[in-house]
Coordinates of C-alpha atoms and ligand atoms in Angstrom, one line a residue:
X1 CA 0.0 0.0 0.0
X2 CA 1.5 3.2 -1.2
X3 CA 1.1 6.9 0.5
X4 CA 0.3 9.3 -2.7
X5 CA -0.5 13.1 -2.4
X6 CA -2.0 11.6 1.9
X7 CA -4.1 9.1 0.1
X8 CA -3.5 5.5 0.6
X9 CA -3.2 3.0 -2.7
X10 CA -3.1 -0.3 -4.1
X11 CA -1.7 -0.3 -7.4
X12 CA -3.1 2.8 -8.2
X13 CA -6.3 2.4 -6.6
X14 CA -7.9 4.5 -3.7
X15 CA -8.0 2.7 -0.9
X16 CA -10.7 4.6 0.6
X17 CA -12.7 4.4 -2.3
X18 CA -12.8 0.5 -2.2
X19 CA -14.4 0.5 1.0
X20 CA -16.7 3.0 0.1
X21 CA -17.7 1.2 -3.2
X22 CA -18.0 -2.6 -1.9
X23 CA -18.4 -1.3 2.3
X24 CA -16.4 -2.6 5.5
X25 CA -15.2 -5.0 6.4
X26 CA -13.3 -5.6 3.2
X27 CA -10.6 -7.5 1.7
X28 CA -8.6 -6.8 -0.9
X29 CA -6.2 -8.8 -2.5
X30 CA -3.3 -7.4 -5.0
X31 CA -2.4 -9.4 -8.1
X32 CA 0.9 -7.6 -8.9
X33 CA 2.0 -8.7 -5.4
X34 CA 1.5 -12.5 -6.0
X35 CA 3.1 -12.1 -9.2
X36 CA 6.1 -10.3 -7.1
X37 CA 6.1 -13.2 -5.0
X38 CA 6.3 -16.0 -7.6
X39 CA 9.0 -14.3 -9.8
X40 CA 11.1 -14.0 -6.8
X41 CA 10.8 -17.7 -5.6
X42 CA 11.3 -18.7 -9.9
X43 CA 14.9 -16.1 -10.4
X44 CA 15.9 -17.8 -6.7
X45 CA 15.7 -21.2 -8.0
X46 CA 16.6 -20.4 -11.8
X47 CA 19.3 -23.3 -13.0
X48 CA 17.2 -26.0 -11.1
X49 CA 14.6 -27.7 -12.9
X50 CA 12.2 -26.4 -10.0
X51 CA 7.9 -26.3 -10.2
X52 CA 6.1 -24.7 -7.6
X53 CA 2.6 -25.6 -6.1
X54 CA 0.6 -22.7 -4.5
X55 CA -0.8 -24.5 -1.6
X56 CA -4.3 -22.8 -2.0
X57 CA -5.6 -23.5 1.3
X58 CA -3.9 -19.9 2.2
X59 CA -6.4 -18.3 0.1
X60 CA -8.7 -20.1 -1.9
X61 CA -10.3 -17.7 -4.0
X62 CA -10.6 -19.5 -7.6
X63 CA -9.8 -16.5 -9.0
X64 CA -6.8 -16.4 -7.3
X65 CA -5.9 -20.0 -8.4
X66 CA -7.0 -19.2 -11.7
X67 CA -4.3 -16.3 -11.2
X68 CA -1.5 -18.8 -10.5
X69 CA -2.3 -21.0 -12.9
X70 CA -1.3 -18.6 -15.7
X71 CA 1.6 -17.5 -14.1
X72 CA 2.6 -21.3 -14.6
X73 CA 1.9 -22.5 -10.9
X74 CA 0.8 -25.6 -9.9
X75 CA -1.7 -26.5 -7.3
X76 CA -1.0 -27.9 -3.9
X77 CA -4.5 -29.6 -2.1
X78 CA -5.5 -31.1 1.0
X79 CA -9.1 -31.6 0.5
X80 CA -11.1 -33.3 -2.7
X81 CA -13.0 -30.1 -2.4
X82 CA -9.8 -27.8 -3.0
X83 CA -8.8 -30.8 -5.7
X84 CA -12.3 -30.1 -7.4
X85 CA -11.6 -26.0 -6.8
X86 CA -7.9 -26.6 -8.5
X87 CA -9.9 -28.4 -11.7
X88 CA -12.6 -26.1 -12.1
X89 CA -10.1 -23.2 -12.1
X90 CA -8.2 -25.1 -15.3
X91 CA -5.6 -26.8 -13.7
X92 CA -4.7 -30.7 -15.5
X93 CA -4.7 -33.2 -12.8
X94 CA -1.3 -33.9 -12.8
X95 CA -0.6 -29.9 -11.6
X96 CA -2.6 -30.6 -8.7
X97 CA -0.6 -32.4 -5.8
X98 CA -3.2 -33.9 -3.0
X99 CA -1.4 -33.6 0.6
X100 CA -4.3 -34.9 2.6
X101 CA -3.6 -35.3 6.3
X102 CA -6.3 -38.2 7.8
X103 CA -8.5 -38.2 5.4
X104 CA -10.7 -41.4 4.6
X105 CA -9.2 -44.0 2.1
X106 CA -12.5 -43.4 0.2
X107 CA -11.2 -39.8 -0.3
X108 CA -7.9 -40.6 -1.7
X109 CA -9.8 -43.0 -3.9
X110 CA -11.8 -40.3 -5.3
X111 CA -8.5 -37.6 -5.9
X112 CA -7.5 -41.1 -7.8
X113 CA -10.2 -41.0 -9.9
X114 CA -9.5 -37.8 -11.2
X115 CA -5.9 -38.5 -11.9
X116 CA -4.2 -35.9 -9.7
X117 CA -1.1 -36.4 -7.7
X118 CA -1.4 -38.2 -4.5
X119 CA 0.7 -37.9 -1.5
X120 CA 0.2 -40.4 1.3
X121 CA 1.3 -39.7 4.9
X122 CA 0.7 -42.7 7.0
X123 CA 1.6 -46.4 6.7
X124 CA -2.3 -48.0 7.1
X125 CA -3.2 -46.0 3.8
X126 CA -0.2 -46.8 2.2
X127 CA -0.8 -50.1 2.9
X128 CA -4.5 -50.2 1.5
X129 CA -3.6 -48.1 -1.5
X130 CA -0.6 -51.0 -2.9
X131 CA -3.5 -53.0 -2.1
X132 CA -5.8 -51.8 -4.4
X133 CA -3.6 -50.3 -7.1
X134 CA 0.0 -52.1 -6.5
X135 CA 1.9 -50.0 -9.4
X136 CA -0.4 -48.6 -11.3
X137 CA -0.8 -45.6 -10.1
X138 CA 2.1 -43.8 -8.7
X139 CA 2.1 -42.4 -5.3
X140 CA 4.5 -39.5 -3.7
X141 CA 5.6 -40.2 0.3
X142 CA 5.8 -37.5 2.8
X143 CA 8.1 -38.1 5.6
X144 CA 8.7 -36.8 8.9
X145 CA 12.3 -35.7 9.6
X146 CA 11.2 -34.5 12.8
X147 CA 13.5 -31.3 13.0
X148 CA 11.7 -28.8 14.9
X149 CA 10.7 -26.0 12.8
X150 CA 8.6 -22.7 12.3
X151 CA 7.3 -20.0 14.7
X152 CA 5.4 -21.9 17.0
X153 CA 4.5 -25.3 17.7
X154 CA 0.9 -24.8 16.3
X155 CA 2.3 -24.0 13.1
X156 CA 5.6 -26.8 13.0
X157 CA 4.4 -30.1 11.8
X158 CA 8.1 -31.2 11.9
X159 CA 8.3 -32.4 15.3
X160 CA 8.2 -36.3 17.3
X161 CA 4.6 -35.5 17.8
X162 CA 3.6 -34.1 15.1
X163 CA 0.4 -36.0 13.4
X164 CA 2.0 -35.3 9.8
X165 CA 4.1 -37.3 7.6
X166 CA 5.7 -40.9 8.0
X167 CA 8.2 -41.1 10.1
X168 CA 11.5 -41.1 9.2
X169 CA 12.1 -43.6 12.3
X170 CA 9.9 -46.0 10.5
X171 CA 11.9 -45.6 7.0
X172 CA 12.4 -49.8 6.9
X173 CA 8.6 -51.0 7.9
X174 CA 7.5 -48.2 4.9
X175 CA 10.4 -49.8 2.6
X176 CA 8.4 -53.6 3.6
X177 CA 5.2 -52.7 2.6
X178 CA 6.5 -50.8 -0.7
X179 CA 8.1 -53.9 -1.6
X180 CA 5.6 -56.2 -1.0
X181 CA 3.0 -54.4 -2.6
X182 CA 4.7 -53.2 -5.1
X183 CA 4.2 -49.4 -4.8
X184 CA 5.6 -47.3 -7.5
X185 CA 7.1 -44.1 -6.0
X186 CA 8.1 -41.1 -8.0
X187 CA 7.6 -38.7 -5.0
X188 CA 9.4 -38.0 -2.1
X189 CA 8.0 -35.0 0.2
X190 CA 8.2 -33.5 3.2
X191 CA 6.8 -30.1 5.0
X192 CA 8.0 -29.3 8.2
X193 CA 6.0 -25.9 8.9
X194 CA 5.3 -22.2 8.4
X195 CA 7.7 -19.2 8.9
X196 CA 11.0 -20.8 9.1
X197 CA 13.6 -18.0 9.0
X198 CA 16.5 -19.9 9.3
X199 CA 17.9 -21.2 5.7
X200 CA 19.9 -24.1 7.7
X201 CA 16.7 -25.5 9.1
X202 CA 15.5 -26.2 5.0
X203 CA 18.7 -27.6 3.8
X204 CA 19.4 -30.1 7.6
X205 CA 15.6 -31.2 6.4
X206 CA 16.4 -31.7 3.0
X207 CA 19.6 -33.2 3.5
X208 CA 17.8 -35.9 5.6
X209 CA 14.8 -36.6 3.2
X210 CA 17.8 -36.7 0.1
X211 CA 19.4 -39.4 1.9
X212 CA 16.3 -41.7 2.1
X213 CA 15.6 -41.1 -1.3
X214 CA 18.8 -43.0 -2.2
X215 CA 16.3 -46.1 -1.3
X216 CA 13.4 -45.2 -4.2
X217 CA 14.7 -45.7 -7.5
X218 CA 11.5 -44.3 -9.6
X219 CA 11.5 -40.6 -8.4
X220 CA 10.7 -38.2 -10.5
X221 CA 10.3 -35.0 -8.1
X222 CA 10.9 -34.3 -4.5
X223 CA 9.0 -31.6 -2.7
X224 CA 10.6 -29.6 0.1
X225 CA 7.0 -28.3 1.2
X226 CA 7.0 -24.7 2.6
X227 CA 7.5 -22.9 5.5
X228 CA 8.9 -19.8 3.6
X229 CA 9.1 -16.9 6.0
X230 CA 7.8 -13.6 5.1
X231 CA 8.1 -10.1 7.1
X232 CA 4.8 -9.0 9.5
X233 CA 6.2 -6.7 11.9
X234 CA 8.4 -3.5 10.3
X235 CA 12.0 -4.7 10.4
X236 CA 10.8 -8.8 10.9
X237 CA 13.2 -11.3 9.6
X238 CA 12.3 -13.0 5.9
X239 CA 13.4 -16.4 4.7
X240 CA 16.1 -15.5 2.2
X241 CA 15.0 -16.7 -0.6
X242 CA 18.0 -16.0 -2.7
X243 CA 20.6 -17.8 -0.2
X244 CA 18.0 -20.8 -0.5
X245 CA 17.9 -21.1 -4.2
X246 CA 21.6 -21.0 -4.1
X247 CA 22.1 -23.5 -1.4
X248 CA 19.4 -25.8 -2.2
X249 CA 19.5 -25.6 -5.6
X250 CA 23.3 -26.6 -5.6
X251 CA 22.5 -29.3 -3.2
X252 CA 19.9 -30.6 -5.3
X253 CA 21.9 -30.7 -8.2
X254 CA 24.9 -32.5 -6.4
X255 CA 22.2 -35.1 -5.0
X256 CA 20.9 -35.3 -8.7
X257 CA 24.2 -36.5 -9.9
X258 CA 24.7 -38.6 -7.6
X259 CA 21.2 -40.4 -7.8
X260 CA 22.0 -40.4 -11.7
X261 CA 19.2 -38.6 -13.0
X262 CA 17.9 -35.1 -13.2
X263 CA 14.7 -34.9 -10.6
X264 CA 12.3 -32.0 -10.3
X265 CA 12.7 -30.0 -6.9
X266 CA 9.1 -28.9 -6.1
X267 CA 7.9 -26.5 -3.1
X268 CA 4.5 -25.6 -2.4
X269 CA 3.9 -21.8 -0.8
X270 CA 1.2 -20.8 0.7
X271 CA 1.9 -17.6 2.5
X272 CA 4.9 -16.6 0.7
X273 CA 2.5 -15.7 -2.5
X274 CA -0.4 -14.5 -1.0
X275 CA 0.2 -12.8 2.4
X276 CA 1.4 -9.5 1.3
X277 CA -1.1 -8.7 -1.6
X278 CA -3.9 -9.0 1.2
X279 CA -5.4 -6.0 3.1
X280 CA -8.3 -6.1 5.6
X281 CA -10.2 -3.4 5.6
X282 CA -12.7 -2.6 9.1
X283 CA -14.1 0.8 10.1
X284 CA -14.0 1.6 14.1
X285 CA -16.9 1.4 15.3
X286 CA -16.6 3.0 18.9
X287 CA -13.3 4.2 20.4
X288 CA -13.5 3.2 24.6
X289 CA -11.8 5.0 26.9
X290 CA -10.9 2.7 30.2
X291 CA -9.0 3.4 33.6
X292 CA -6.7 0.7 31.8
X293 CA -6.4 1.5 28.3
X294 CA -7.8 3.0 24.7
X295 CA -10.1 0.7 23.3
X296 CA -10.9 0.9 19.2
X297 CA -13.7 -1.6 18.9
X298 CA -14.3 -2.2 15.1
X299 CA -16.6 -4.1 12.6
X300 CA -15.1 -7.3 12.4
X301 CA -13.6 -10.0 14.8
X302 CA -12.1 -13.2 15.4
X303 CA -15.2 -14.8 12.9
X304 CA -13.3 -13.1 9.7
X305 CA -9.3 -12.6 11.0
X306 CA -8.3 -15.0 13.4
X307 CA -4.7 -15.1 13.3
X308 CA -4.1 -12.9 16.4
X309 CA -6.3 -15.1 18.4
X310 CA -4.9 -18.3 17.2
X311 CA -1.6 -17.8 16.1
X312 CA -0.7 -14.8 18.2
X313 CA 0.3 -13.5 15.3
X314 CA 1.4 -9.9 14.5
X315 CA -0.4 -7.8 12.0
X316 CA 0.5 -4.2 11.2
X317 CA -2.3 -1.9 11.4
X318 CA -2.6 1.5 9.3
X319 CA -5.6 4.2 10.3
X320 CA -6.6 4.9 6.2
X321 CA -8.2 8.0 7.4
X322 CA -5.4 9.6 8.7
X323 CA -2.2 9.5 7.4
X324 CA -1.1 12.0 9.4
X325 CA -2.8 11.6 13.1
X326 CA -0.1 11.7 15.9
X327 CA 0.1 8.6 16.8
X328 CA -1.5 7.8 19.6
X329 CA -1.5 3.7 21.7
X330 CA -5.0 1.8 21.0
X331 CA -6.2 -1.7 22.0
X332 CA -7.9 -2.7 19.0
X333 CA -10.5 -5.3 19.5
X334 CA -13.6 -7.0 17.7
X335 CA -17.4 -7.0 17.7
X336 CA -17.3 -10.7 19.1
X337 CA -18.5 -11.8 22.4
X338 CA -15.4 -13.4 22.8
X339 CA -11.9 -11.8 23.9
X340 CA -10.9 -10.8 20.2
X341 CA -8.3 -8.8 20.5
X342 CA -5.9 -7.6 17.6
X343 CA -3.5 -5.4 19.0
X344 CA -2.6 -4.6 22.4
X345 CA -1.5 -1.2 23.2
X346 CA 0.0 -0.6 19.7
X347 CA 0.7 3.0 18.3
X348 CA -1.9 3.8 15.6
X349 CA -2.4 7.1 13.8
X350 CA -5.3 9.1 16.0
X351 CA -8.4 6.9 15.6
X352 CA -11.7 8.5 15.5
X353 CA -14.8 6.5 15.3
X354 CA -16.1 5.9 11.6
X355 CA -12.2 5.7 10.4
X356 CA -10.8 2.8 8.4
X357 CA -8.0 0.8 9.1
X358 CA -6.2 -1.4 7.5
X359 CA -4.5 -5.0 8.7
X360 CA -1.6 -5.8 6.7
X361 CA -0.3 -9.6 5.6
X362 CA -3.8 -10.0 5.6
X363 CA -3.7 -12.9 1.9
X364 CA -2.9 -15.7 4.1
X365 CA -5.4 -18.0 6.4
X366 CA -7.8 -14.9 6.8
X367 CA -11.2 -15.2 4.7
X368 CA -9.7 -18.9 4.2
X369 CA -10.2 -19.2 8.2
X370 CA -13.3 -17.1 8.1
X371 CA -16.5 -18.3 10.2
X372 CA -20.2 -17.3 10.3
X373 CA -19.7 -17.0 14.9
X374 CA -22.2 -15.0 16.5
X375 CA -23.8 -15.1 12.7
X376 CA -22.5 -12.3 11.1
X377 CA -22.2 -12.6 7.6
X378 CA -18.5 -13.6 5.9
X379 CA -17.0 -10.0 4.2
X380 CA -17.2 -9.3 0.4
X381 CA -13.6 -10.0 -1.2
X382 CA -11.7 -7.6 -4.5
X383 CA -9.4 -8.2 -6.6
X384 CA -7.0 -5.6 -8.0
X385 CA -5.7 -6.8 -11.0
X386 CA -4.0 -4.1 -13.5
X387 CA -5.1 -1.1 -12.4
X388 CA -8.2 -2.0 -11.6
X389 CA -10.5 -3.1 -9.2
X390 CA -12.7 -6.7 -9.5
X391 CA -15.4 -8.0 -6.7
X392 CA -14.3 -11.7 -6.2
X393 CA -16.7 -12.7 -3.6
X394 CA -19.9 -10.8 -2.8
X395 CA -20.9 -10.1 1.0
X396 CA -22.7 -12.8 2.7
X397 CA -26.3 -11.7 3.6
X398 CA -28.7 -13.5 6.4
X399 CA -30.4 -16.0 3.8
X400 CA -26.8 -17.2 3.0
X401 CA -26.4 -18.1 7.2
X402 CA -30.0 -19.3 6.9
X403 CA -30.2 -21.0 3.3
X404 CA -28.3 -24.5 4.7
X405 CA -30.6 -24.9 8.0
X406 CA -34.0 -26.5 7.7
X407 CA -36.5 -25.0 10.0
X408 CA -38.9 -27.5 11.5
X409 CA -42.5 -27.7 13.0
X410 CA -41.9 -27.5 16.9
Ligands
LIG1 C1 -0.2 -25.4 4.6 C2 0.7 -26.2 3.8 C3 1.6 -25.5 2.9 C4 1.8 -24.0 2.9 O1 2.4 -23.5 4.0 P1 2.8 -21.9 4.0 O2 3.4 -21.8 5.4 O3 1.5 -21.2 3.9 O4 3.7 -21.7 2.9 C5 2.4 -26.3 2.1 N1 2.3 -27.7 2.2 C6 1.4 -28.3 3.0 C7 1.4 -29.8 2.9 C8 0.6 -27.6 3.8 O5 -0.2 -28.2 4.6

C-alpha cells in the first residue's frame, strides 16, 4: 500500500474508495504482489529444474488459483474439495498435488479417480492403497524428519509428535510394505511448517529426506513443502530466498548426480505468495476509553481474522483516514463476544470513530479461516488486477447463514 498526495493506494487504486464502493469490512487482494512473489521464488531457484505448487488453502479464492495457474503454478491440495476448486479453475490433474492429512481412504480414492497427484502420509493407507492399485498408479511419500521447525508449535508439523508425515524412524517398515505391494514411488515429500527463518533449518531437512531417497529408484520429483518466511512486523526477519535457491539448488543438483538422474525439486507456498497482496479493511466502530487502556472496537472480529487469536500473530495496522494523526497507543479489539483482540497497546495514527483501518499480511489463512460465529455474515472480497478493481466474492447476507438450516414444526 502506497502513501500518494495523503491518500493510501493499491496499485493505483484509492484505498478509501474501495471501502466505500464494496463497504467494511473488506478485503482486498493485490495481483501484482503475488506475481512479485512467484517471480522472486522462480529467479531464486533459476538453474534447477524447480515447479512450484501454491498450496491454495492460504487463500482459496478461484480466481486467485486461476491467477496462479497462468503464471505457470501448480496447485497444492489437502481436500477433494480444493482438488475439485484446483480443476474447475483449469488446472490438469497432474498440476494438482493432494497432501491430505487423515483423510478417509475413500477420499484418496476419489483424488485417484480424477488422476491428480497423491501424496500419502501414513503407513495404514499406504498399505491399502498397494492393495488396491500395486503399481499402477504412482504415489508421492511424505516423511517426517522430525526437525523442529517454524514460529510456533501450532504451526511446526516437523516435530516427534507431530500427526503429519511418516516417520522417518519407520523408514524400513515403509520400505516392507512398498516392496511387497509393489508401490511405485516417484515422489518424495516433506513439509515441516510455516515461517521458518533460518535457511539451515531447510537444507538439515532436505539433507535428511535426500538421503532416504537414495532407497526409491522411480522418483521423479521431490518436494521440500513450505515454511517460507515472510516479514509482518516493520523490520521482521524473511526467509532468504536467494541464499535458498543457491544453497538448495546446488545441493539438489549435487544429489541429482549422484542419484544419476535429473529430478524436479518442487515447493508448495502458501503464504509466501499471497500474504502481502492481502489487506483487511474494518471501520471503528466506537473508540472506549478505560481506567486501563484505549479501546478501538471495530466491525469485524475473530469470525473473519483469526490469526491474532490463534496464532498470536502480529499484524500491522494502518488508520486509512489519517495518514497524518499523531500517533497515539489503541487496544484494538472486535465485535465478538469473545476476547478478540488484535492489538494490544500498539501506536496507531489518532483513531476516530467511523475511520478505516487497514491490517496488513492479511492474503494468508484470513477469509480462508473465516467463520459465520455470533452469525454475522462472511466480508465481500476484491481483486485488484492491473489497475483495476474486481469484486471476487460478494458479502454474505442472512439468507446465505440461513439457506443450509431447515426449520422444522416444533
Ligand atoms: C499449509 C501447507 C503448505 C503451505 O504452507 P505456508 O506456510 O503457507 O507456505 C504447504 N504444504 C502443505 C502440505 C501444507 O499443509
Amino acid at each position: 500500500m502506497q502513501l500518494t498526495k495523503n491518500k493510501y493506494q493499491l496499485s493505483g487504486v484509492s484505498a478509501i474508495q474501495l471501502c466505500e464502493k464494496y463497504d467494511t469490512p473488506l478485503f482486498v487482494y493485490d495481483t501484482a504482489i503475488m506475481e512479485r512473489q512467484y517471480k522472486r521464488l522462480l529467479k531464486a531457484f533459476e538453474g534447477s529444474k524447480v515447479q512450484f505448487n501454491y498450496a491454495c488453502k492460504a487463500l482459496t479464492n478461484i480466481n486467485v488459483l486461476k491467477f496462479f495457474k497462468k503464471l505457470g503454478s501448480g496447485l497444492d491440495t489437502v481436500s477433494i474439495q480444493e482438488v475439485a476448486l484446483g480443476l474447475k479453475a483449469g488446472f490438469a490433474p497432474e498440476q494438482i498435488i493432494f497432501t491430505p492429512n487423515c483423510v478417509s481412504f475413500e477420499e484418496i480414492v476419489q483424488a485417484v479417480e480424477l488422476g491428480v497427484r497423491i501424496n500419502i502420509d501414513n503407513l495404514s493407507i499406504l498399505e491399502q492403497f498397494g492393495h488396491k492399485y500395486g503399481n499402477s498408479y504412482p504415489v508421492c511419500l511424505r516423511l517426517n524428519p522430525h526437525i523442529m521447525a517454524g514460529g510456533n508449535l501450532k504451526i511446526s508439523t516437523g516435530h516427534i509428535d507431530s500427526k503429519f508425515g511418516i516417520s522417518i524412524h519407520q523408514m524400513r517398515h515403509l520400505e516392507r510394505i512398498v516392496k511387497t505391494l509393489n508401490i511405485h514411488v516417484n515422489g518424495l515429500h516433506m513439509h515441516t511448517g510455516s515461517e521458518i527463518v533460518n535457511v539451515d533449518v531447510f537444507l538439515n531437512g532436505a539433507e535428511l529426506l535426500l538421503e532416504q531417497a537414495m532407497h526409491f529408484p522411480d522418483l521423479e520429483y521431490i518436494d521440500f513443502g513450505s515454511g517460507f518466511k515472510v516479514g509482518y512486523k516493520p523490520g521482521d526477519l524473511e526467509t532468504d530466498i536467494t541464499e535458498l535457491g543457491e544453497r538448495m539448488g546446488s545441493m539438489f543438483r549435487g544429489f541429482c548426480q549422484e542419484y544419476g538422474r535429473e529430478l524436479t525439486i518442487e515447493f508448495e507456498p502458501g503464504k509466501y505468495l499471497v500474504s502481502e497482496a492481502g489487506f483487511f479493511f474494518c471501520k471503528v466502530n466506537v473508540i472506549k476509553q478505560t481506567t486501563a487502556t484505549v479501546f478501538a472496537g471495530v466491525d469485524t472480529g475473530l469470525n473473519h481474522f483469526i490469526r491474532p487469536m490463534f496464532y498470536d500473530a502480529y499484524h500491522h495496522i494502518t488508520n486509512i483516514s489519517n495518514p497524518d494523526g499523531k500517533n497515539r497507543v489503541y487496544t484494538v479489539v472486535g465485535y465478538i463476544c469473545e476476547t478478540d483482540t488484535f492489538a494490544s497497546d500498539r501506536p496507531i495514527n489518532e483513531i476516530r470513530e467511523g475511520d478505516v483501518l487497514c491490517f496488513h499480511n492479511a492474503g494468508a489463512y484470513t477469509s480462508a479461516m473465516a467463520s459465520n460465529y455470533n452469525s454475522r455474515p462472511k466480508p465481500a472480497e476484491v481483486l485488484i488486477h492491473n489497475g483495476k478493481d474486481y469484486l471476487i466474492t460478494r458479502r454474505q447476507t442472512l439468507e446465505d447463514l440461513l439457506a443450509t438450516q431447515v426449520e422444522i414444526e416444533l
